[in-house]
Coordinates of C-alpha atoms and ligand atoms in Angstrom, one line a residue:
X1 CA -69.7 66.5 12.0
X2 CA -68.2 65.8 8.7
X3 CA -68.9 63.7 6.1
X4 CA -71.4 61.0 7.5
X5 CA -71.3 57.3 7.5
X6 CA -74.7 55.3 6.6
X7 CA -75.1 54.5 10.4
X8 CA -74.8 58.2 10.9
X9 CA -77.9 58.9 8.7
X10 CA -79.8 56.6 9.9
X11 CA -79.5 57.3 13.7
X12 CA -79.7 60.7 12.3
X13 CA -83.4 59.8 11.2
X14 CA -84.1 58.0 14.3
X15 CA -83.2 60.7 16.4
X16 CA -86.0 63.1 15.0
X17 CA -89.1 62.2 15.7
X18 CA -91.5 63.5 12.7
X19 CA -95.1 62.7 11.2
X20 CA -95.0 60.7 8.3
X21 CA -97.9 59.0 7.1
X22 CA -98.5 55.5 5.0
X23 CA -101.2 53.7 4.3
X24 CA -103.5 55.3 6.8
X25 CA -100.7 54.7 9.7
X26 CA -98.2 57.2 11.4
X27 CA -94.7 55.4 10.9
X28 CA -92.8 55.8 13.9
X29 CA -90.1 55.0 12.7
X30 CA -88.9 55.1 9.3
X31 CA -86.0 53.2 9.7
X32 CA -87.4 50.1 10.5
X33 CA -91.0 50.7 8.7
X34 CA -91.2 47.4 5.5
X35 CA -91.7 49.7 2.9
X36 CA -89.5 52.5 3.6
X37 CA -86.7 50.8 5.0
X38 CA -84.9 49.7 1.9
X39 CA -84.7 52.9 0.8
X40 CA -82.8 54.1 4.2
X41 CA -80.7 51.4 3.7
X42 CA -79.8 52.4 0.1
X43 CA -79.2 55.8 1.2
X44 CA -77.1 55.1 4.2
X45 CA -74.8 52.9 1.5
X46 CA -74.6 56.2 -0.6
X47 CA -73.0 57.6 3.0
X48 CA -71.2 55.0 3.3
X49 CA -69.0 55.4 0.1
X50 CA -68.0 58.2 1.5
X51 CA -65.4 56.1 3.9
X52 CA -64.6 53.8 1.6
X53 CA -60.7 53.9 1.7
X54 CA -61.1 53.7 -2.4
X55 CA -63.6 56.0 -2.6
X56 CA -62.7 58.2 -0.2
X57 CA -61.1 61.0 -2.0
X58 CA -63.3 60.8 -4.8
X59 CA -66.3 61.2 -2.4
X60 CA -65.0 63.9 -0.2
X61 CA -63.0 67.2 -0.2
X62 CA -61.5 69.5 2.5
X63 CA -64.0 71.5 4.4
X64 CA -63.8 75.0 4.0
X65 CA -64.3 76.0 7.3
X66 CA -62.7 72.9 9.2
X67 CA -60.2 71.0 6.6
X68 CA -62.6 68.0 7.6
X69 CA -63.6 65.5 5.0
X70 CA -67.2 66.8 4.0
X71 CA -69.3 65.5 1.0
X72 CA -67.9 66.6 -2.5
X73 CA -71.6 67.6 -3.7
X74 CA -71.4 70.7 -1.2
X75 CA -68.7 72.0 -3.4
X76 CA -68.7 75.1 -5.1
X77 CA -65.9 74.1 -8.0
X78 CA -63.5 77.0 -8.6
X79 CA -62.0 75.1 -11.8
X80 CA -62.6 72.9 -14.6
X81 CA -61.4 69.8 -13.0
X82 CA -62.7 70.7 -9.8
X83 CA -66.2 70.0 -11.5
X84 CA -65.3 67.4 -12.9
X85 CA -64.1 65.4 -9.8
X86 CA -67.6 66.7 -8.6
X87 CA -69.1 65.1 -11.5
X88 CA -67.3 61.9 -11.0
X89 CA -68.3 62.0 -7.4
X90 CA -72.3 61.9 -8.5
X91 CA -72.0 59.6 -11.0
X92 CA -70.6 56.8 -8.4
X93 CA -73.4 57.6 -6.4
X94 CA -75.8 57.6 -9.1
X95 CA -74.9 54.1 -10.7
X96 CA -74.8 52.7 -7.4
X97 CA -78.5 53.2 -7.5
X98 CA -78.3 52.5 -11.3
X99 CA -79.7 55.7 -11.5
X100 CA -83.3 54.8 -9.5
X101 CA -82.8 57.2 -7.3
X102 CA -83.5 60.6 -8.8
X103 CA -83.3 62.5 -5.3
X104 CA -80.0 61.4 -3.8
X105 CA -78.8 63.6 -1.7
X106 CA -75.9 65.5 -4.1
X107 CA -79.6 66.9 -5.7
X108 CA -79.8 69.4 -3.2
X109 CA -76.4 69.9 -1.8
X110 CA -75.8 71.0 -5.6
X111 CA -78.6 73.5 -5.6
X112 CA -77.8 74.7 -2.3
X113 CA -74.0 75.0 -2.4
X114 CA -74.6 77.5 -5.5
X115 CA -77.0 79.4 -3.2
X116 CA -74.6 79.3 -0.8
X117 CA -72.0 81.1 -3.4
X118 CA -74.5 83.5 -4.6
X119 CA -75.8 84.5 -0.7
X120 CA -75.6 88.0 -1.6
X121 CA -78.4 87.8 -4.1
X122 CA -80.8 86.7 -1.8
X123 CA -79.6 89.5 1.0
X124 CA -80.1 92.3 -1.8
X125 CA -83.1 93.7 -0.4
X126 CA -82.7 92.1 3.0
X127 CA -79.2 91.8 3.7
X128 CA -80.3 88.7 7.2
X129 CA -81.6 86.6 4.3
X130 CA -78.0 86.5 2.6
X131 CA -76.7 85.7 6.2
X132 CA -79.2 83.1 6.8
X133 CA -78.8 81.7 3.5
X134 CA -74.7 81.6 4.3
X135 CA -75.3 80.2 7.6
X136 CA -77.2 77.5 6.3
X137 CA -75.4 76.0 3.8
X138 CA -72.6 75.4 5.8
X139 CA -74.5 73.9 8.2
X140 CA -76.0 71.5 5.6
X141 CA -72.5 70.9 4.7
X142 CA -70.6 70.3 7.8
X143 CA -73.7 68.2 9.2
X144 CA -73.9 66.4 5.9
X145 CA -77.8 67.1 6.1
X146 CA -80.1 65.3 3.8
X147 CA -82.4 67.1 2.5
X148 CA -86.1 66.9 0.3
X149 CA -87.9 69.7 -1.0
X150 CA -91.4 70.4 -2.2
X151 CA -91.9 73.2 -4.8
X152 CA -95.1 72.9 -6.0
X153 CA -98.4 74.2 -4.8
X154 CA -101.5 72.1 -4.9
X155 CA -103.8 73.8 -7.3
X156 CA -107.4 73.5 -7.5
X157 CA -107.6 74.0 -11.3
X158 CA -105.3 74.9 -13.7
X159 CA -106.8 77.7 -16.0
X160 CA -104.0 80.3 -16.5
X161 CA -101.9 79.4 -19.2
X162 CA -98.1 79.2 -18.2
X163 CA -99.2 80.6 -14.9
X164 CA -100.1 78.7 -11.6
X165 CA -103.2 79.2 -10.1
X166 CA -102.6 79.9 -6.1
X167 CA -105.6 80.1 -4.2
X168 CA -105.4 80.5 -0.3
X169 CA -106.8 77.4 1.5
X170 CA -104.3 75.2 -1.1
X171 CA -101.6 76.5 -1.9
X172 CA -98.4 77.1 0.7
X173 CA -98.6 80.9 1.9
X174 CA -97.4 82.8 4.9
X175 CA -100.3 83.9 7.4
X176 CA -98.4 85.9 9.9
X177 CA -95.0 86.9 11.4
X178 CA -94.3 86.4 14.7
X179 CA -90.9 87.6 16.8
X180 CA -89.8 84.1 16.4
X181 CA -90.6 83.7 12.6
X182 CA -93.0 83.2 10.1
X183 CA -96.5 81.1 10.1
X184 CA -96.8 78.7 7.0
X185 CA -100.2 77.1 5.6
X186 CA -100.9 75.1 2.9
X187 CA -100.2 72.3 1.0
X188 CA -97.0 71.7 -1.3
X189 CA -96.3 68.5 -3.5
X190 CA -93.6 66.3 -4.1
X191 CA -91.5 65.9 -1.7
X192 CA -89.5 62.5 -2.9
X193 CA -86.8 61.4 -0.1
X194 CA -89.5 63.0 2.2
X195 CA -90.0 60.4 5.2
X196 CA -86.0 59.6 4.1
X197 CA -84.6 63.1 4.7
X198 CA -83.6 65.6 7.8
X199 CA -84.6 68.7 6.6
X200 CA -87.2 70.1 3.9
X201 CA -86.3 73.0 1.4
X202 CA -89.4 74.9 0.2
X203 CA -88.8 77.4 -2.6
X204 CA -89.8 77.7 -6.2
X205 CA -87.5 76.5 -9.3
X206 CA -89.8 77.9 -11.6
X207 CA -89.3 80.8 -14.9
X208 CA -91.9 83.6 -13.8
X209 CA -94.5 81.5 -13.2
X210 CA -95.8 83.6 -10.1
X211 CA -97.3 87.1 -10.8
X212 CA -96.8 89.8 -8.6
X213 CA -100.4 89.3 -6.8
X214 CA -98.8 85.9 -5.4
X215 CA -96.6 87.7 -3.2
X216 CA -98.1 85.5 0.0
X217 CA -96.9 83.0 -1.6
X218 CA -93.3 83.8 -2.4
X219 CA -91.4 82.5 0.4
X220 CA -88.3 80.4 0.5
X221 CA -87.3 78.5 3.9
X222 CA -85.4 75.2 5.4
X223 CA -86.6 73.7 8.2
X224 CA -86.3 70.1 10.3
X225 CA -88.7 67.5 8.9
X226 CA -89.6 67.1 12.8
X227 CA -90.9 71.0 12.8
X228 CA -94.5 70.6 14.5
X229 CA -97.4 70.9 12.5
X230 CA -95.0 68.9 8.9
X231 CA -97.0 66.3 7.9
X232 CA -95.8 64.0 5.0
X233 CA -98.4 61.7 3.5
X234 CA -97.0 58.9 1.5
X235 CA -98.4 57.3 -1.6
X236 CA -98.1 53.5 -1.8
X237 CA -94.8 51.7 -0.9
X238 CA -93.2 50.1 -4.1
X239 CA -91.3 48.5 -2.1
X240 CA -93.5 45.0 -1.5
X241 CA -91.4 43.4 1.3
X242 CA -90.3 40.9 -1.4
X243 CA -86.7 39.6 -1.9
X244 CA -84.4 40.6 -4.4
X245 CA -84.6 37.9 -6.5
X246 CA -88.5 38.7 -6.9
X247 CA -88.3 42.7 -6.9
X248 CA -84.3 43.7 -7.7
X249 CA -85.2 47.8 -7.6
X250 CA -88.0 48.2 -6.0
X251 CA -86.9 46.3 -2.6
X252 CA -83.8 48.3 -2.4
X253 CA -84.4 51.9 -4.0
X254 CA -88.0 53.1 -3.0
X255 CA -87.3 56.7 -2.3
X256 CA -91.0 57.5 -1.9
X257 CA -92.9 60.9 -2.8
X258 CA -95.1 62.5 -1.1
X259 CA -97.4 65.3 -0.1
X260 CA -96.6 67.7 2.1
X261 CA -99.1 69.9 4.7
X262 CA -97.5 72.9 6.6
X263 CA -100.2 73.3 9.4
X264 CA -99.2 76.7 10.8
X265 CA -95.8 75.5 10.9
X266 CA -93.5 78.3 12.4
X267 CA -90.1 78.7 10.2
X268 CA -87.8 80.6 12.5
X269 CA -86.3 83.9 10.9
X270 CA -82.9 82.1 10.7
X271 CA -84.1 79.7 8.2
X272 CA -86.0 82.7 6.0
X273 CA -84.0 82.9 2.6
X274 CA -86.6 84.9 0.7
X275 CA -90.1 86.9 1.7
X276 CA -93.3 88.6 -0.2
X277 CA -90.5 88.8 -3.0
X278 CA -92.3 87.4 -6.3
X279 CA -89.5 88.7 -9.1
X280 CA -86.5 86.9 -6.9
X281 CA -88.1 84.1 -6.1
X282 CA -88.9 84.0 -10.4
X283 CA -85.3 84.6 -10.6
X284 CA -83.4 83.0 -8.6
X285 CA -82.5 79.7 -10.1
X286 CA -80.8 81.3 -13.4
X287 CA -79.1 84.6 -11.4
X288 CA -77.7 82.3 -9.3
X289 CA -77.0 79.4 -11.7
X290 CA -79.0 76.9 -9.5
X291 CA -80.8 75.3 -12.6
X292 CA -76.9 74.8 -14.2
X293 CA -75.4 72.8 -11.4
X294 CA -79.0 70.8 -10.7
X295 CA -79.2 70.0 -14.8
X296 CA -75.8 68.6 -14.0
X297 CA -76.6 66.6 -11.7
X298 CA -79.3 65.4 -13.1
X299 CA -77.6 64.8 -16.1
X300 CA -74.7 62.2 -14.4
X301 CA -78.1 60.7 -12.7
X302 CA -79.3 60.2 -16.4
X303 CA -76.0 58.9 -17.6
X304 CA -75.9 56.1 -14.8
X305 CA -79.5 55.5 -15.8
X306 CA -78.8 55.5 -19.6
X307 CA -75.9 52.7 -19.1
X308 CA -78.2 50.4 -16.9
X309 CA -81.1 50.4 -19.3
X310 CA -78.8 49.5 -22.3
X311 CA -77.3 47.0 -20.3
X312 CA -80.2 45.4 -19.5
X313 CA -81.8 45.5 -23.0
X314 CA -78.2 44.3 -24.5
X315 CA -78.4 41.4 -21.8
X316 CA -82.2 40.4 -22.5
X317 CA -81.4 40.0 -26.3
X318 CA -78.8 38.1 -25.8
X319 CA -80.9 35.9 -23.3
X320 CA -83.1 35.8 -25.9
X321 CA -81.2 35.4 -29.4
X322 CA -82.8 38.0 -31.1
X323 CA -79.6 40.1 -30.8
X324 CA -78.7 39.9 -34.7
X325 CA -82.2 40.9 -35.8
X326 CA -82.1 43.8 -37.8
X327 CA -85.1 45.6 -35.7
X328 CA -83.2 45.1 -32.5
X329 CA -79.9 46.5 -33.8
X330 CA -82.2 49.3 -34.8
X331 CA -83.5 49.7 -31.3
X332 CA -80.5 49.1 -29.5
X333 CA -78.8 52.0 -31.6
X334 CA -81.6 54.0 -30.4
X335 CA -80.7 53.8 -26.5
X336 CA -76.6 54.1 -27.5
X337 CA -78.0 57.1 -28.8
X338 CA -79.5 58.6 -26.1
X339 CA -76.8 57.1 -23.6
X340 CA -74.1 58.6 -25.3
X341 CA -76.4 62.2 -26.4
X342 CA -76.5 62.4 -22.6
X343 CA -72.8 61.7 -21.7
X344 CA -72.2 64.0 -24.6
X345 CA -74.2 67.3 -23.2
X346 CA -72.3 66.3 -19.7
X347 CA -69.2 66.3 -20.8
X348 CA -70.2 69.3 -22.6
X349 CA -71.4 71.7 -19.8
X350 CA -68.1 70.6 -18.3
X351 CA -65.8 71.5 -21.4
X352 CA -67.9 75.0 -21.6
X353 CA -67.9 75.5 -17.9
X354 CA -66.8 79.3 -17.0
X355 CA -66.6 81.2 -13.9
X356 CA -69.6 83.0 -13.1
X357 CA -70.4 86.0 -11.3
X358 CA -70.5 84.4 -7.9
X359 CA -67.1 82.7 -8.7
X360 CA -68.4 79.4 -9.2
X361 CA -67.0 77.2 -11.9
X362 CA -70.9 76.6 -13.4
X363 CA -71.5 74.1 -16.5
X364 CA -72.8 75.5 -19.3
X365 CA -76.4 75.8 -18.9
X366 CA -77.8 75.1 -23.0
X367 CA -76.1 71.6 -22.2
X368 CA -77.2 70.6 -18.9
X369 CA -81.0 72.0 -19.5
X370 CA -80.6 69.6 -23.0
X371 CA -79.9 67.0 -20.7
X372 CA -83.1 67.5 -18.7
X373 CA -85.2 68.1 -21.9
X374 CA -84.5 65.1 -23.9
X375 CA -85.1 62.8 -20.6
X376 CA -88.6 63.7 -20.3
X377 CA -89.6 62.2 -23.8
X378 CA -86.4 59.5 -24.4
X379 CA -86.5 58.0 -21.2
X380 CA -90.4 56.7 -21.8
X381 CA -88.9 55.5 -25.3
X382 CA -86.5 54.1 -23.8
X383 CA -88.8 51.3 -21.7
X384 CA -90.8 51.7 -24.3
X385 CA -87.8 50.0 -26.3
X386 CA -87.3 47.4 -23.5
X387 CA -90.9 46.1 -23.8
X388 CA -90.8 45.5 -27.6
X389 CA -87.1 43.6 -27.0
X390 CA -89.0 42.1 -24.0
X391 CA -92.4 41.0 -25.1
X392 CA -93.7 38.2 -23.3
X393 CA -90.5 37.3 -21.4
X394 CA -91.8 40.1 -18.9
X395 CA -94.2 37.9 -17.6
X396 CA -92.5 34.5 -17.7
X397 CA -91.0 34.9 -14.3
X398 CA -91.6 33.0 -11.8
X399 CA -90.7 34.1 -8.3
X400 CA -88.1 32.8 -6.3
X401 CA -90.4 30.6 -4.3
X402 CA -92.0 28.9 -8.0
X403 CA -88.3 27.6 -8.2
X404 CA -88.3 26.3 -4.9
X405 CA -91.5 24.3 -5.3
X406 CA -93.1 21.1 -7.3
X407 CA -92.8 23.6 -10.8
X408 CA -88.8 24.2 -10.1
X409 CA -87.9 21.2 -12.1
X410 CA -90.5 22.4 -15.2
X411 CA -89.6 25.5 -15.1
X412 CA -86.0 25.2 -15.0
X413 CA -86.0 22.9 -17.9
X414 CA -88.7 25.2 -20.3
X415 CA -87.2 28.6 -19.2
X416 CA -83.9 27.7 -20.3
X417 CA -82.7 29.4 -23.7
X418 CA -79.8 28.6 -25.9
X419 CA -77.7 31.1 -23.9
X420 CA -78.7 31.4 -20.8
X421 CA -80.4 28.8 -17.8
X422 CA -84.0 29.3 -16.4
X423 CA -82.8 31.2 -13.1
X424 CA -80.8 33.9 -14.8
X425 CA -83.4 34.5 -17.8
X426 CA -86.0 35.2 -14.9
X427 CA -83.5 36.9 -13.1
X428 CA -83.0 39.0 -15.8
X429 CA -86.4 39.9 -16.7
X430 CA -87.4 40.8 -13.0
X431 CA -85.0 43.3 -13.0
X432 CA -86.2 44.4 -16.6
X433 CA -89.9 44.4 -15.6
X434 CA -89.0 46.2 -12.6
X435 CA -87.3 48.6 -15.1
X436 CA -90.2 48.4 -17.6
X437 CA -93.1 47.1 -15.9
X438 CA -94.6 47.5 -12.8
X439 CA -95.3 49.9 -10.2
X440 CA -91.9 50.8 -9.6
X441 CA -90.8 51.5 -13.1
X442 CA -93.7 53.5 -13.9
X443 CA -93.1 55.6 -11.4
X444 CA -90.1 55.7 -12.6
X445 CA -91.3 57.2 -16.3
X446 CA -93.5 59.4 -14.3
X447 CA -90.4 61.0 -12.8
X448 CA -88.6 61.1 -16.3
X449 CA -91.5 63.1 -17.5
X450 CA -92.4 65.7 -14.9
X451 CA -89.8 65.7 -11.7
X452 CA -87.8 68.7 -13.6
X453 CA -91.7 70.3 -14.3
X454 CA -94.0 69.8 -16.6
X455 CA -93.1 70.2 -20.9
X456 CA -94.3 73.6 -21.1
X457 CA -92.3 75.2 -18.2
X458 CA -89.2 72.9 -19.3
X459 CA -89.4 74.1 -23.0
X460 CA -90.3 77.8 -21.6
X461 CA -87.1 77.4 -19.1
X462 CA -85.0 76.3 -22.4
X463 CA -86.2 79.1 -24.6
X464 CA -85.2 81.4 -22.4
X465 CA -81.5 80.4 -22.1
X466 CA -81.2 80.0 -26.3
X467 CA -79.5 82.4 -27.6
X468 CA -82.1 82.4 -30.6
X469 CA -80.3 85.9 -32.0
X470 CA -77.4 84.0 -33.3
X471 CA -79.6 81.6 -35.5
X472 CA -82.5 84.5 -36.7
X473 CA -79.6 86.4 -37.8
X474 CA -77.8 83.5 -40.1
X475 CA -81.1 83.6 -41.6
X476 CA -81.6 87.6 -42.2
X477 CA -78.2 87.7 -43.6
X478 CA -79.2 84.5 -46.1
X479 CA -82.4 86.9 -47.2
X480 CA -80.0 89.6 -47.3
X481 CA -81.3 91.8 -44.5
X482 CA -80.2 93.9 -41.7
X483 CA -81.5 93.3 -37.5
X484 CA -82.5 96.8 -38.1
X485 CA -84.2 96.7 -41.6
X486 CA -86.3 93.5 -40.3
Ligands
FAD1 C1 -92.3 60.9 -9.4 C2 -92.3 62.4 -9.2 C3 -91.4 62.9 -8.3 C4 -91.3 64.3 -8.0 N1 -90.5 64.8 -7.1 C5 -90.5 66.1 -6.7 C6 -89.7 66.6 -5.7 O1 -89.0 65.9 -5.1 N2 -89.9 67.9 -5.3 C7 -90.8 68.7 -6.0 O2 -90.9 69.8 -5.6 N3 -91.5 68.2 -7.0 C8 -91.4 67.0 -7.4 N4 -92.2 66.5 -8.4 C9 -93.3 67.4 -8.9 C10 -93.0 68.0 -10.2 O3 -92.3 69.2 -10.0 C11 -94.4 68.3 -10.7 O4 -95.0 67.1 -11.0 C12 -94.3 69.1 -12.0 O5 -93.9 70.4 -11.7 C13 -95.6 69.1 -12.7 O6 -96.6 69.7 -11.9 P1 -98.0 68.9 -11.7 O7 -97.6 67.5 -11.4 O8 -98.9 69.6 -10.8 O9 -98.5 68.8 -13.2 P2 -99.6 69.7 -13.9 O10 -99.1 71.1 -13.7 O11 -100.9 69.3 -13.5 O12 -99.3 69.4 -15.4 C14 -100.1 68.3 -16.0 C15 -100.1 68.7 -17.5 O13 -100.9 69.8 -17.7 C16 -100.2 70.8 -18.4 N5 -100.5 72.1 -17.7 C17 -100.8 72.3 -16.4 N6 -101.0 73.5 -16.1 C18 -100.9 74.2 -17.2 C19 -101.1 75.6 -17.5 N7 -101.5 76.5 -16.6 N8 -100.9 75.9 -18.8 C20 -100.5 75.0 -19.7 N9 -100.4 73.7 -19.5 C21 -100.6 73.3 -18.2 C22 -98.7 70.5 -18.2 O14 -97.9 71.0 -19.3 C23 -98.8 69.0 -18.1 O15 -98.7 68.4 -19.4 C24 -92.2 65.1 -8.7 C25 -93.1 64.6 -9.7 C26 -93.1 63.3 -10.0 C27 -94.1 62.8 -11.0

């Protein structure tokens, strides 16, 4: 099947029956379930796009295999402009979810599609996992699969430093192989698009951060989210069945996150991309360049989300008159900053884009892992700015039902500013408070701040790409020294 329409997805979701859990309940069906549903809905418009007749060959290329239109995100760019149009592709789908939705499905298809290139690294020591791994990504690609994952373990404490702490009875580990495949156990965290998604990726994205006594635990797999014994529990819905007058974001982009539990799930040997084999599993997102093409993504997510935020906060002081006041010049500078920083280190991993060893066209990586970086502390600064531009306006906002009772006349006659009237102003700041404010948005900062990892791994995960010779040796050859004299 190629590229997918939205109806596609969802009575793709339909079709497989799987245990999802919200709110003490077992949704039967996600499709239709009040806080999950606009989410669905959001995705199936991403889909959709995709046969838009203006969009069309922006969102799609030729099929390797078939010549069919298949999503653009499964492609492995051979050139410059290749990756671009790949770029342009996610940044339509990211600012049609004005970048709230931080698992859309060219997340994966990214990460996978360079595995798919680099198949013979994971069939190094075991030539079937290289197969499996091929197999499968042209699967993904020519059944336009969406797809979560969940990389982290559940730990019971965390006192290793730089290290996680696996223990068996948490953490996700194989218990036994059978003809058929392996046994899985455990717990793994957070798989956002979950309930939303057909398959679930499990592998680790992390820089050595398992030691060689985790070998259990080192095991990469794909398998349906209908696999018996896959159980995803939900947190809370943000979605709170209101309209979109009263909750803009939340009622149409709640992509949900949630906990995973494998309970001896069996992962056939077909979907086995990596077993008992700790320094690959440490390695595999920088030999194959996985981190590169994910950064990018993330970074045309960040763009789309960089734009809407400053066109809100340019918006609400305007709404507001306090446009001209020195301090909000100063602020608004602040998020032009970071918007174009971000488009910046983009464009950059495009412009230093090389082939790599696997053939791929792969941004540069010191731009794209920039990208990730500098989200995690300017994206809180970012709301932060919004609530200082904001202030109390945040809260005078009335739901669409206050304008439609006894207060409507007040209101509408108090709300009013010198540039804008009483409906838009609140219109406005819902969509800023859902931005800024409540549940959704935090949630949203939350993401910002740990869905690439936490600091430590992230500035770890930089270090390790910086070539920090270049700059020690400007400074030797200020002091007048040699590499080898130091
Ligand atoms: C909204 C959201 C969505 C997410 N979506 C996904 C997803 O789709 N798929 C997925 O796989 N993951 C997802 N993540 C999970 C994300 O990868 C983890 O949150 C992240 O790796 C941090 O792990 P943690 O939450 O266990 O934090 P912790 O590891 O508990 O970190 C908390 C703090 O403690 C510090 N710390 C912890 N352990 C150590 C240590 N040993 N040494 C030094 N410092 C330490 C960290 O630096 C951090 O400041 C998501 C997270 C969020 C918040």
């Amino acid at each position: 099947m190629p590229a997918r329409t939205g109806q596609q997805y969802i009575d793709g979701l339909k079709a497989q029956q799987r245990e999802v859990w919200l709110g003490g309940e077992w949704v039967r069906d996600v499709t239709t379930h009040p806080g999950l549903a606009g989410g669905v809905r959001a995705i199936a418009r991403l889909y959709d796009m995709q046969h838009d007749a203006q969009l069309r060959d922006a969102m799609t290329y030729p099929s390797p295999t078939t010549g069919d239109a298949v999503g653009r995100s499964f492609d492995t760019p051979k050139t410059r402009e290749a990756l671009e149009a790949r770029t342009r592709m996610m940044l339509n789908w990211a600012r049609a979810t004005c970048g709230m939705m931080g698992r859309s499905p060219d997340f994966m298809n990214v990460t996978f599609a360079a595995w798919g290139a680099a198949a013979d690294w994971f069939g190094e020591k075991r030539p079937e996992f290289g197969d499996n791994m091929r197999r499968y990504v042209e699967h993904l690609r020519e059944n336009d699969v969406t797809l979560t994952h969940a990389l982290i373990n559940l730990q019971r404490s965390r006192n290793l430093s730089g290290m996680f702490n696996l223990e068996e009875g948490t953490a996700l580990e194989v218990k036994r192989e059978t003809d058929a495949g392996v046994v899985v156990r455990g717990a793994r965290i957070l798989a956002t698009l979950g309930p939303l998604s057909d398959e679930i990726a499990v592998y680790s994205p992390r820089l050595a951060r398992h030691s060689d006594d985790h070998s259990p635990f080192a095991v990469s797999f794909s398998i349906p989210c209908g696999t018996p014994g896959l159980k995803f529990l939900c947190r809370d819905s943000f979605d709170l069945g209101r309209s979109h007058f009263d909750h803009p974001l939340g009622s149409r982009f709640e992509e949900m996150d949630c906990i995973v539990f494998f309970d001896d799930v069996l992962v056939p040997w077909e979907r086995v991309f990596l077993l008992y084999d700790v320094q690959r599993l440490n390695a595999t997102p920088h030999v194959t360049h996985s981190t590169a093409h994910s950064a990018h993504q993330g970074a045309a997510k960040n763009l789309a989300k960089c734009e809407f935020v400053l066109g809100i906060a340019l918006l609400m002081t305007q709404a507001l008159g306090n446009a001209q006041l020195p301090h909000t010049e100063e602020r608004i500078g602040e998020l032009m900053l970071y918007t174009e920083l971000t488009r910046s280190c983009m464009r950059a991993g495009e412009a230093d884009a090389a082939i790599d060893q696997w053939g791929v066209m792969c941004p540069a990586i010191l731009p794209a892992e920039c990208t990730r970086n500098l989200f995690m502390t300017a994206y809180p600064r970012m709301i932060e700015i919004l609530q200082l531009l904001g202030s109390s306006s945040f809260l005078l906002t009335p739901s669409e039902a206050d304008f439609n009772g006894p207060l409507g006349p007040a209101i509408e006659q108090y709300l009013a500013t010198d540039t804008i009237d009483a409906k838009d102003r609140v219109k406005l700041f819902r969509l800023a408070w859902d931005v800024a404010g409540n549940a959704f948005g935090s949630r949203q900062v939350l993401y910002e701040r740990f869905f690439a990892s936490d600091p430590l791994t992230r500035a770890r995960a930089l270090a390790a790409v910086y070539p920090k010779g270049e700059v020690m040796e400007r400074v030797l050859e200020f002091l007048g020294k040699s590499d080898e004299e130091w």
